[in-house]
Coordinates of C-alpha atoms in Angstrom, one line a residue:
Chain D
M1 CA -0.8 -30.7 -25.4
T2 CA -1.8 -34.5 -25.8
P3 CA -2.9 -35.5 -22.4
A4 CA -2.5 -39.3 -23.1
T5 CA 1.3 -38.9 -23.6
T6 CA 1.7 -36.8 -20.4
A7 CA 3.6 -38.5 -17.7
A8 CA 1.8 -37.6 -14.5
P9 CA 3.5 -37.6 -11.0
G10 CA 1.7 -39.1 -8.0
P11 CA -0.8 -42.0 -8.1
P12 CA -1.3 -44.2 -11.1
A13 CA -3.4 -42.5 -13.8
S14 CA -6.3 -44.6 -13.3
L15 CA -6.6 -44.0 -9.6
R16 CA -6.1 -40.4 -10.1
R17 CA -8.6 -40.1 -12.7
R18 CA -11.3 -41.8 -10.7
L19 CA -10.4 -39.4 -7.9
L20 CA -10.6 -36.4 -10.1
A21 CA -13.8 -37.5 -11.7
T22 CA -15.4 -37.9 -8.2
L23 CA -14.1 -34.4 -7.4
Y24 CA -15.5 -33.2 -10.7
R25 CA -19.0 -34.5 -9.8
H26 CA -19.0 -32.9 -6.4
P27 CA -18.7 -29.1 -7.0
R28 CA -19.4 -28.5 -3.3
T29 CA -16.3 -30.5 -2.4
Q30 CA -14.3 -28.6 -5.0
L31 CA -15.5 -25.2 -3.4
L32 CA -14.6 -26.5 0.0
I33 CA -10.9 -27.2 -1.1
L34 CA -10.6 -23.9 -2.8
L35 CA -12.1 -21.8 0.0
T36 CA -10.9 -23.3 3.2
P37 CA -7.3 -22.0 3.2
P38 CA -8.1 -18.4 2.2
A39 CA -11.3 -18.2 4.3
G40 CA -9.5 -20.0 7.2
W41 CA -6.5 -17.5 7.1
F42 CA -8.7 -14.4 7.0
G43 CA -11.2 -15.7 9.5
V44 CA -8.8 -16.9 12.1
V45 CA -5.7 -14.7 11.6
Y46 CA -7.1 -11.5 10.5
L47 CA -10.8 -11.2 11.7
G48 CA -9.6 -13.1 14.7
S49 CA -7.0 -10.5 15.4
L50 CA -9.4 -7.5 14.9
A51 CA -11.8 -9.3 17.4
I52 CA -9.0 -9.7 19.9
L53 CA -8.2 -5.9 19.4
L54 CA -11.8 -5.1 20.1
V55 CA -11.9 -7.3 23.2
A56 CA -8.4 -6.1 24.5
A57 CA -9.6 -2.6 24.3
F58 CA -11.7 -3.3 27.2
W59 CA -9.0 -4.8 29.4
Y60 CA -6.8 -2.9 31.6
L61 CA -3.3 -2.7 33.4
D62 CA -3.2 -3.5 37.1
P63 CA -1.9 -0.2 38.5
A64 CA 0.3 -2.1 41.0
T65 CA 1.9 -4.8 38.8
S66 CA 1.5 -3.4 35.3
A67 CA 0.1 -6.8 34.3
V68 CA -2.9 -7.0 31.8
V69 CA -6.1 -7.9 33.7
R70 CA -8.4 -9.7 31.3
E71 CA -11.7 -8.3 32.7
F72 CA -14.1 -5.9 31.1
S73 CA -13.6 -2.4 32.1
L74 CA -14.1 1.1 30.6
T75 CA -10.9 2.4 32.0
N76 CA -9.2 3.0 28.7
F77 CA -12.1 4.8 27.1
E78 CA -12.7 6.9 30.3
R79 CA -9.0 7.9 29.9
L80 CA -9.3 8.6 26.1
I81 CA -12.3 11.0 26.7
G82 CA -11.2 12.4 30.1
E83 CA -7.6 13.4 29.1
P84 CA -7.7 16.4 26.7
V85 CA -4.3 15.4 25.3
Y86 CA -5.9 12.5 23.4
R87 CA -8.7 14.7 22.0
T88 CA -5.8 17.1 20.7
V89 CA -4.0 14.3 19.1
A90 CA -7.1 12.9 17.5
L91 CA -8.2 16.3 16.2
R92 CA -4.8 16.9 14.9
T93 CA -4.7 13.8 13.0
L94 CA -8.0 14.5 11.5
T95 CA -7.1 18.0 10.6
V96 CA -4.0 17.0 8.9
A97 CA -5.6 14.2 7.1
F98 CA -8.2 16.6 5.8
L99 CA -5.7 19.3 4.7
V100 CA -3.6 16.5 3.0
T101 CA -6.7 15.4 1.0
L102 CA -7.5 19.0 0.0
A103 CA -4.0 19.7 -1.3
D104 CA -3.9 16.4 -3.1
M105 CA -7.2 17.1 -4.9
V106 CA -5.8 20.5 -6.1
I107 CA -2.5 19.1 -7.1
A108 CA -3.7 16.0 -8.8
F109 CA -6.3 17.5 -11.0
P110 CA -4.3 19.2 -13.7
I111 CA -1.8 16.4 -14.3
A112 CA -4.8 13.9 -14.2
Y113 CA -6.5 16.0 -16.7
Y114 CA -3.5 16.3 -19.0
M115 CA -3.0 12.5 -18.9
A116 CA -6.7 11.7 -19.7
R117 CA -7.5 14.3 -22.2
V118 CA -4.6 15.9 -23.7
A119 CA -1.5 13.4 -23.8
A120 CA -1.1 11.1 -26.8
P121 CA -1.7 7.3 -26.0
R122 CA 2.0 6.5 -25.7
L123 CA 2.8 9.4 -23.6
R124 CA -0.3 8.6 -21.4
S125 CA 1.0 5.0 -20.7
V126 CA 4.4 6.4 -19.9
L127 CA 3.0 8.9 -17.5
F128 CA 0.6 6.2 -16.0
M129 CA 3.7 4.1 -15.1
L130 CA 5.5 7.2 -13.7
V131 CA 2.7 8.0 -11.3
L132 CA 2.2 4.3 -10.4
L133 CA 5.7 3.5 -9.4
P134 CA 5.8 5.8 -6.4
L135 CA 2.5 4.6 -5.3
W136 CA 3.8 1.0 -4.8
S137 CA 7.2 1.6 -3.6
S138 CA 9.8 3.4 -1.5
Y139 CA 7.4 4.9 1.1
L140 CA 10.1 5.2 3.7
V141 CA 12.8 6.5 1.4
R142 CA 10.6 9.2 0.1
V143 CA 9.8 10.4 3.5
Y144 CA 13.4 10.3 4.4
A145 CA 14.4 12.1 1.2
W146 CA 12.2 15.1 2.2
R147 CA 13.8 15.0 5.8
V148 CA 17.2 15.6 4.0
I149 CA 15.7 18.1 1.5
L150 CA 13.9 20.3 4.1
A151 CA 16.8 20.4 6.6
P152 CA 18.9 23.5 7.1
N153 CA 21.6 23.7 4.1
G154 CA 19.3 21.1 2.3
L155 CA 18.2 21.4 -1.3
I156 CA 15.3 23.8 -0.5
D157 CA 17.3 26.0 1.7
W158 CA 20.1 26.3 -0.9
T159 CA 17.7 27.0 -3.9
V160 CA 16.1 29.8 -2.1
Q161 CA 19.3 31.2 -1.1
Q162 CA 20.5 31.0 -4.8
L163 CA 17.5 33.3 -5.5
G164 CA 19.0 35.9 -3.2
L165 CA 16.4 35.4 -0.6
P166 CA 17.1 34.5 3.0
G167 CA 17.1 30.7 3.4
F168 CA 14.0 28.7 4.0
S169 CA 14.4 25.4 6.0
P170 CA 11.2 24.1 7.5
G171 CA 13.1 21.1 8.9
V172 CA 10.7 19.2 11.3
S173 CA 7.6 21.0 11.6
D174 CA 3.8 20.7 11.0
F175 CA 4.3 22.4 7.7
S176 CA 6.8 19.8 6.6
M177 CA 4.4 17.1 7.8
W178 CA 1.7 18.4 5.7
L179 CA 4.0 18.9 2.7
V180 CA 5.4 15.3 2.9
F181 CA 2.0 13.6 3.5
S182 CA 0.5 15.4 0.5
Y183 CA 3.7 14.4 -1.4
I184 CA 3.5 10.7 -0.4
W185 CA -0.1 10.1 -1.1
L186 CA -0.5 12.2 -4.3
P187 CA -0.5 9.3 -6.7
Y188 CA -3.5 7.7 -4.9
M189 CA -5.4 10.8 -5.9
I190 CA -4.1 11.2 -9.4
L191 CA -5.1 7.7 -10.7
P192 CA -8.8 7.6 -9.7
I193 CA -9.3 11.2 -11.1
Y194 CA -7.4 10.2 -14.3
T195 CA -9.7 7.2 -14.6
G196 CA -12.9 9.3 -14.0
L197 CA -11.8 12.0 -16.6
E198 CA -10.9 9.3 -19.1
R199 CA -14.5 7.9 -19.0
I200 CA -16.1 11.2 -20.0
P201 CA -17.2 11.0 -23.7
N202 CA -15.9 13.7 -26.1
S203 CA -19.4 14.4 -27.1
Y204 CA -20.1 15.9 -23.6
F205 CA -17.4 18.5 -24.2
E206 CA -18.8 19.3 -27.8
A207 CA -22.4 19.5 -26.5
S208 CA -21.4 21.9 -23.8
A209 CA -19.4 24.0 -26.2
D210 CA -22.4 23.8 -28.7
L211 CA -24.7 25.2 -26.0
G212 CA -22.4 28.2 -25.6
A213 CA -20.6 27.2 -22.4
R214 CA -16.8 28.3 -22.2
G215 CA -14.1 26.3 -20.7
A216 CA -14.7 27.3 -17.1
T217 CA -18.5 26.8 -17.3
T218 CA -18.0 23.4 -19.0
F219 CA -15.5 22.5 -16.1
R220 CA -17.9 23.4 -13.4
K221 CA -21.2 22.1 -14.8
V222 CA -20.0 19.2 -16.8
V223 CA -16.7 17.8 -15.7
L224 CA -16.8 18.3 -12.0
P225 CA -20.2 16.6 -11.3
I226 CA -19.0 13.6 -13.4
V227 CA -15.5 13.4 -11.7
L228 CA -17.0 14.0 -8.1
P229 CA -17.1 10.2 -7.3
A230 CA -13.5 9.7 -8.4
L231 CA -12.4 12.7 -6.4
V232 CA -14.1 11.1 -3.3
A233 CA -12.7 7.6 -4.2
G234 CA -9.1 9.3 -4.2
S235 CA -9.7 11.0 -0.9
I236 CA -10.6 7.6 0.7
F237 CA -6.9 6.6 0.2
T238 CA -5.3 10.0 1.1
F239 CA -7.5 10.3 4.2
S240 CA -7.2 6.8 5.4
L241 CA -3.5 6.5 4.7
T242 CA -2.8 9.8 6.5
L243 CA -4.9 8.8 9.4
G244 CA -3.1 5.4 9.8
D245 CA 0.5 6.7 9.5
Y246 CA 2.8 7.4 12.2
I247 CA 6.1 7.2 10.5
T248 CA 6.0 10.5 8.6
P249 CA 5.0 12.6 11.8
T250 CA 8.0 11.0 13.6
L251 CA 10.4 11.8 10.8
V252 CA 9.5 15.2 9.7
S253 CA 7.4 16.8 12.5
N254 CA 7.5 17.0 16.4
S255 CA 3.7 16.4 16.6
Q256 CA 2.1 13.3 17.8
F257 CA -0.6 11.3 15.6
I258 CA -3.0 8.7 16.8
G259 CA -0.5 6.2 15.4
N260 CA 2.3 7.5 17.6
V261 CA 0.2 7.3 20.7
I262 CA -0.7 3.8 19.9
Y263 CA 2.9 2.7 18.9
E264 CA 4.2 4.0 22.3
S265 CA 1.5 2.7 24.3
Q266 CA 2.2 -0.9 23.2
G267 CA 5.9 -0.6 22.7
V268 CA 7.3 1.8 25.3
S269 CA 4.7 1.7 28.1
N270 CA 3.5 -2.0 27.3
N271 CA 0.0 -0.9 27.7
V272 CA -1.5 -3.1 25.0
P273 CA -5.1 -2.5 26.1
F274 CA -4.9 1.2 26.0
A275 CA -3.3 1.0 22.5
A276 CA -6.0 -1.3 21.3
A277 CA -8.7 1.1 22.6
F278 CA -7.1 4.1 20.8
A279 CA -7.0 2.0 17.7
T280 CA -10.7 1.7 17.5
V281 CA -10.9 5.4 17.0
P282 CA -9.5 5.4 13.4
V283 CA -11.8 2.5 12.7
L284 CA -14.8 4.5 13.7
I285 CA -13.6 7.5 11.7
M286 CA -13.0 5.4 8.7
A287 CA -16.5 3.8 9.1
V288 CA -18.2 7.1 9.0
Y289 CA -16.1 8.3 6.1
L290 CA -16.8 5.3 4.0
L291 CA -20.5 5.7 4.6
I292 CA -20.4 9.3 3.3
A293 CA -18.2 8.2 0.5
R294 CA -20.6 5.5 -0.5
R295 CA -23.6 8.1 -0.6
L296 CA -21.5 10.2 -2.8
G297 CA -21.0 7.2 -5.3
A298 CA -17.4 6.7 -4.6
F299 CA -17.5 3.0 -4.6
E300 CA -18.5 2.9 -8.3
A301 CA -15.5 4.9 -9.1
L302 CA -13.1 2.7 -7.3
Chain O
M1 CA -7.1 25.9 -19.0
S2 CA -4.8 26.1 -22.0
R3 CA -2.9 23.0 -23.1
I4 CA 0.5 24.6 -22.5
G5 CA -0.7 25.5 -18.8
L6 CA -1.6 21.8 -18.4
R7 CA 1.6 20.5 -19.8
I8 CA 3.6 22.8 -17.4
A9 CA 1.5 21.6 -14.5
A10 CA 1.9 18.1 -15.4
G11 CA 5.6 18.5 -15.7
A12 CA 5.7 20.2 -12.4
V13 CA 4.0 17.4 -10.6
L14 CA 6.2 14.8 -12.1
A15 CA 9.3 16.8 -11.0
F16 CA 7.8 17.0 -7.6
L17 CA 7.2 13.2 -7.5
Y18 CA 10.8 12.3 -8.7
I19 CA 13.2 15.0 -7.5
P20 CA 13.2 13.6 -3.9
I21 CA 14.0 10.2 -5.2
I22 CA 16.7 11.4 -7.5
V23 CA 18.3 13.5 -4.6
I24 CA 18.5 10.8 -2.2
A25 CA 20.1 8.4 -5.0
L26 CA 22.7 11.3 -5.6
Y27 CA 23.3 11.4 -1.8
A28 CA 24.3 7.7 -1.9
F29 CA 27.3 8.8 -3.8
N30 CA 28.1 11.7 -1.5
A31 CA 31.9 11.4 -0.4
E32 CA 31.3 13.5 2.7
R33 CA 29.3 12.5 5.9
T34 CA 27.3 15.9 6.0
Q35 CA 24.0 16.2 4.1
A36 CA 24.6 19.7 2.8
W37 CA 23.4 20.6 -0.7
P38 CA 25.2 20.7 -3.1
I39 CA 27.1 17.6 -3.0
R40 CA 30.8 18.6 -3.4
Q41 CA 32.5 15.3 -3.9
F42 CA 31.2 12.0 -5.3
S43 CA 32.4 8.6 -4.2
T44 CA 31.2 4.9 -4.4
E45 CA 33.0 4.0 -1.0
W46 CA 29.8 3.8 0.9
F47 CA 28.3 1.0 -1.2
G48 CA 31.3 -1.2 0.0
A49 CA 30.8 0.0 3.5
A50 CA 27.1 -0.8 3.4
L51 CA 27.6 -4.3 1.9
D52 CA 30.3 -5.0 4.7
N53 CA 27.9 -3.9 7.4
P54 CA 26.6 -7.1 9.2
S55 CA 23.4 -5.5 10.5
V56 CA 22.6 -4.2 7.0
R57 CA 23.2 -7.8 5.5
D58 CA 21.1 -9.3 8.2
A59 CA 18.2 -6.9 7.5
L60 CA 18.6 -7.5 3.8
V61 CA 18.4 -11.3 4.3
L62 CA 15.4 -10.9 6.7
S63 CA 13.5 -8.7 4.3
V64 CA 14.1 -11.1 1.3
Q65 CA 13.0 -14.2 3.4
V66 CA 10.0 -12.4 4.7
G67 CA 9.2 -11.1 1.3
L68 CA 9.5 -14.5 -0.5
S69 CA 7.5 -16.3 2.2
A70 CA 4.7 -13.8 2.2
T71 CA 4.6 -13.8 -1.6
L72 CA 4.3 -17.6 -1.5
I73 CA 1.5 -17.6 1.0
A74 CA -0.3 -14.8 -1.0
L75 CA 0.1 -16.6 -4.2
V76 CA -1.6 -19.8 -2.9
L77 CA -4.3 -18.1 -0.9
G78 CA -4.9 -15.3 -3.4
S79 CA -5.4 -17.7 -6.4
L80 CA -7.5 -20.2 -4.4
A81 CA -9.9 -17.3 -3.5
A82 CA -10.0 -16.0 -7.0
F83 CA -10.9 -19.4 -8.4
A84 CA -13.5 -19.8 -5.7
V85 CA -15.2 -16.5 -6.3
H86 CA -14.9 -16.8 -10.1
R87 CA -16.2 -20.4 -10.5
F88 CA -18.8 -20.7 -7.8
H89 CA -21.8 -18.9 -6.3
F90 CA -22.1 -19.4 -2.6
F91 CA -23.3 -17.6 0.5
G92 CA -20.8 -14.9 1.5
R93 CA -19.2 -14.6 -1.8
D94 CA -19.2 -10.8 -1.7
A95 CA -17.8 -10.9 1.7
I96 CA -14.7 -12.6 0.5
S97 CA -13.5 -9.8 -1.6
F98 CA -14.4 -7.3 1.0
A99 CA -12.5 -9.3 3.7
L100 CA -9.4 -9.5 1.5
V101 CA -9.2 -5.8 0.8
L102 CA -9.8 -4.9 4.5
P103 CA -6.1 -5.2 5.7
I104 CA -5.1 -2.5 3.3
A105 CA -8.4 -0.4 3.4
L106 CA -8.1 -0.1 7.1
P107 CA -5.4 2.4 8.4
G108 CA -2.1 0.5 8.8
I109 CA -2.0 1.2 12.6
V110 CA -5.3 -0.8 13.0
T111 CA -4.1 -3.9 11.2
G112 CA -0.7 -3.6 12.9
M113 CA -2.2 -3.0 16.4
A114 CA -4.7 -6.0 15.9
L115 CA -2.0 -8.4 15.0
N116 CA 0.2 -7.0 17.8
A117 CA -2.6 -7.3 20.4
T118 CA -3.0 -11.1 19.2
I119 CA 0.7 -11.8 19.4
N120 CA 0.9 -10.3 22.9
T121 CA -2.5 -12.0 24.1
A122 CA -1.5 -15.3 22.9
G123 CA 2.1 -15.1 24.3
I124 CA 3.9 -15.9 21.0
G125 CA 7.3 -14.0 20.8
F126 CA 8.1 -11.9 17.7
T127 CA 9.8 -13.9 15.1
P128 CA 10.2 -13.8 11.4
F129 CA 6.9 -15.8 11.2
T130 CA 5.0 -13.0 12.8
I131 CA 6.2 -10.6 10.2
V132 CA 5.3 -13.1 7.5
V133 CA 1.9 -13.4 8.8
G134 CA 1.2 -9.6 8.7
H135 CA 2.7 -9.2 5.3
A136 CA 0.9 -12.2 3.7
T137 CA -2.4 -10.9 5.1
F138 CA -2.2 -7.7 3.2
C139 CA -0.6 -9.3 0.1
V140 CA -3.3 -11.8 -0.6
V141 CA -5.6 -9.1 -2.2
V142 CA -2.9 -8.2 -4.7
V143 CA -2.6 -11.7 -6.0
Y144 CA -6.3 -12.1 -5.9
N145 CA -7.1 -8.9 -7.9
N146 CA -4.5 -9.9 -10.7
V147 CA -5.8 -13.6 -11.0
I148 CA -9.6 -12.8 -10.9
A149 CA -9.1 -10.1 -13.6
R150 CA -7.4 -12.6 -15.7
L151 CA -9.9 -15.3 -15.2
R152 CA -12.8 -12.8 -15.9
R153 CA -11.1 -12.0 -19.3
S154 CA -10.5 -15.6 -20.4
S155 CA -13.0 -18.0 -21.7
R156 CA -14.0 -21.3 -19.9
S157 CA -14.7 -22.8 -23.3
I158 CA -11.0 -23.8 -23.8
E159 CA -11.2 -25.8 -20.7
E160 CA -14.3 -27.7 -21.8
A161 CA -12.5 -28.3 -25.1
S162 CA -9.6 -29.9 -23.2
M163 CA -12.1 -32.0 -21.2
D164 CA -13.8 -33.1 -24.3
L165 CA -10.5 -34.1 -25.8
G166 CA -10.0 -36.5 -22.8
A167 CA -7.9 -34.5 -20.3
D168 CA -8.8 -34.9 -16.8
T169 CA -9.2 -32.0 -14.3
W170 CA -5.5 -31.9 -13.3
Q171 CA -4.3 -32.2 -17.0
T172 CA -6.7 -29.4 -18.0
F173 CA -5.4 -27.2 -15.1
R174 CA -1.6 -28.0 -15.9
H175 CA -1.8 -27.5 -19.7
V176 CA -4.7 -25.1 -20.2
T177 CA -5.7 -23.1 -17.2
F178 CA -2.3 -22.5 -15.6
P179 CA -0.7 -21.1 -18.9
V180 CA -3.7 -18.6 -19.1
I181 CA -3.0 -17.3 -15.4
R182 CA 0.7 -17.7 -15.3
S183 CA 1.6 -14.1 -16.1
A184 CA -1.1 -12.9 -13.8
L185 CA 0.5 -15.0 -11.0
L186 CA 3.8 -13.6 -11.7
A187 CA 2.5 -10.0 -11.9
G188 CA 0.7 -10.4 -8.6
G189 CA 3.7 -12.1 -7.0
L190 CA 6.0 -9.2 -8.1
L191 CA 3.6 -6.7 -6.7
A192 CA 3.2 -8.6 -3.4
F193 CA 7.0 -9.1 -3.0
A194 CA 7.5 -5.3 -3.6
L195 CA 4.7 -4.4 -1.0
S196 CA 6.3 -6.6 1.5
F197 CA 9.8 -5.4 0.9
D198 CA 8.8 -1.8 1.4
E199 CA 6.2 -2.2 4.2
I200 CA 6.9 -0.5 7.5
I201 CA 4.0 0.5 9.5
V202 CA 2.4 -3.0 10.0
T203 CA 6.0 -4.4 10.2
T204 CA 6.9 -2.2 13.5
F205 CA 4.0 -3.8 15.2
T206 CA 4.9 -7.5 14.4
A207 CA 8.7 -7.4 14.3
G208 CA 9.5 -6.7 17.9
T209 CA 13.3 -6.0 17.8
Q210 CA 13.9 -7.6 14.4
E211 CA 15.1 -5.4 11.6
T212 CA 13.9 -5.5 8.1
I213 CA 15.5 -3.1 5.6
P214 CA 12.8 -0.3 6.2
I215 CA 13.2 -0.7 10.0
W216 CA 16.9 -0.7 9.7
I217 CA 16.8 2.7 7.9
L218 CA 14.2 4.0 10.5
N219 CA 16.5 3.0 13.4
H220 CA 19.7 4.4 11.9
L221 CA 18.7 7.4 10.0
R222 CA 19.1 9.8 13.1
Q223 CA 22.6 8.6 13.8
A224 CA 24.9 11.0 12.0
N225 CA 27.8 8.6 11.4
Q226 CA 25.4 6.1 9.8
R227 CA 24.0 8.6 7.3
P228 CA 26.1 7.7 4.2
I229 CA 25.1 4.0 4.8
V230 CA 21.5 4.9 5.2
N231 CA 21.6 6.6 1.9
V232 CA 23.0 3.5 0.0
V233 CA 20.5 1.3 1.8
A234 CA 17.8 3.6 0.8
V235 CA 18.8 3.1 -2.8
F236 CA 18.6 -0.7 -2.4
L237 CA 15.0 -0.2 -1.1
I238 CA 14.0 1.9 -4.1
L239 CA 15.5 -0.6 -6.5
L240 CA 14.0 -3.8 -4.8
S241 CA 10.6 -2.4 -4.5
A242 CA 10.3 -0.4 -7.7
I243 CA 11.8 -2.9 -10.1
P244 CA 9.2 -5.7 -9.3
V245 CA 6.3 -3.1 -9.7
Y246 CA 7.7 -2.0 -13.1
L247 CA 8.1 -5.7 -14.3
S248 CA 4.7 -6.5 -12.9
Q249 CA 3.0 -3.5 -14.7
R250 CA 4.7 -4.7 -18.0
L251 CA 3.4 -8.1 -17.6
S252 CA -0.3 -7.4 -16.8
R253 CA -2.7 -5.2 -18.9
D254 CA -5.5 -5.9 -16.6
G255 CA -4.7 -2.8 -14.6
G256 CA -4.2 -5.1 -11.7
A257 CA -1.8 -2.5 -10.1
G258 CA -4.2 0.3 -9.9
P259 CA -4.6 2.1 -6.5
T260 CA -7.6 0.1 -5.7
S261 CA -5.7 -3.2 -5.7
R262 CA -3.9 -2.0 -2.7

């Protein structure tokens, strides 16, 4: 690592040195160089797109020509509120997101507890990896796998029949959708709870036991209050991801989600303004959800 | 709860997480076209059929191209943002990390629809470029989180030592700073690629009629005669998204792959 002997590409070393020295003395310029590309990308591409989404939500389709009229109008929102089908779809999406979150909390807790408080360090890191892998990969394949498993004569149907019971094949149904959503987002709930549980000092358990509390009481009065922010943090993921999905409902149910209506409005009926208007609904829901989550301390547990 | 009860519960959840993946991997070797369980006869013939299928090959090429391009953009933008936030105090510093995480914190349909509305309004057609823009946007935060975690754990005094010994800014970056963040960049890049390769919701809004691997599966899984090939392509998708994540996790002990970095 001897700088003097390093052959440098580009301008002669002396010129380069002077340039770099000038830069070194001007931290504002350095910051500008670092910040312009990412801030430009997010400011223009992403926030710009969100702004267009918001503006386009107030445009409308000319009924005669089906061309987009770029003028302010409340047509889309009147339709969203006026036609009961959209309320049903929004309510269904919310209900499923809520039930999925609930199921994930119940399923995630025992394994998170085992990982954080029972498993030896080596086993813990293996388990961590095993929970992490499905979180990052194979979303579509895992939904597709359940479609195959839940079909008539699939794995579940066959297993139930082997037990001597009449078959069970939920196939494409709301039950399947709830099950598959709970399965898909489960790692997002396990990991925050695991982190929350791992942070509890052992002395808290000892103190609780010394004061005469039994397992259940310790759980209710010590563990649960401490882990609550982590539970809420996990629920942000399970809730938001369910809310923003439309592939799972398409593949394993016959029900429509907010996302299905949005996708079909822009793709099938070419009504981008209406799709944009409906897309503001999940944004509003998440804004309210995040405000509540923040009050419950979930942001510190992230 | 007893320890044995917890152990059984943990085992059951792991089985729940992995049985579907194992089942679909087994179906890739199913000789028959039907999807009944149990599989009666195994065969590797569909792997050849999948590789010979031109639409599968096109989708694979597109997915790899998009994944690499999005990863490259995310590496550049993510590390620039990480250095800016780590090294400087400026107005709006907190807003940067918030803006970066927004594309994955907001429901996927929102990000997808926002980009779709922009593409439609601007009148640009759907090209691989529009897919890359969407993917890069949600991949930046992954690189950013990995790099900034590494910068926070490393000391600046080695850079000062390098400058004191006569190295200029570029030489210090090249020989001191870069080796420190190299594995964080690799870990972040691998995660970004996995994320891009597997993504479907935003992609359906930015791809038009183009087919990435996930979209190819989505378009063909209802066609009974395509099922054996769909199963094989599904295995490709698992491998090409899970292996980078596994490698990335082995590389970084910063916990850069936690659920909050999505």
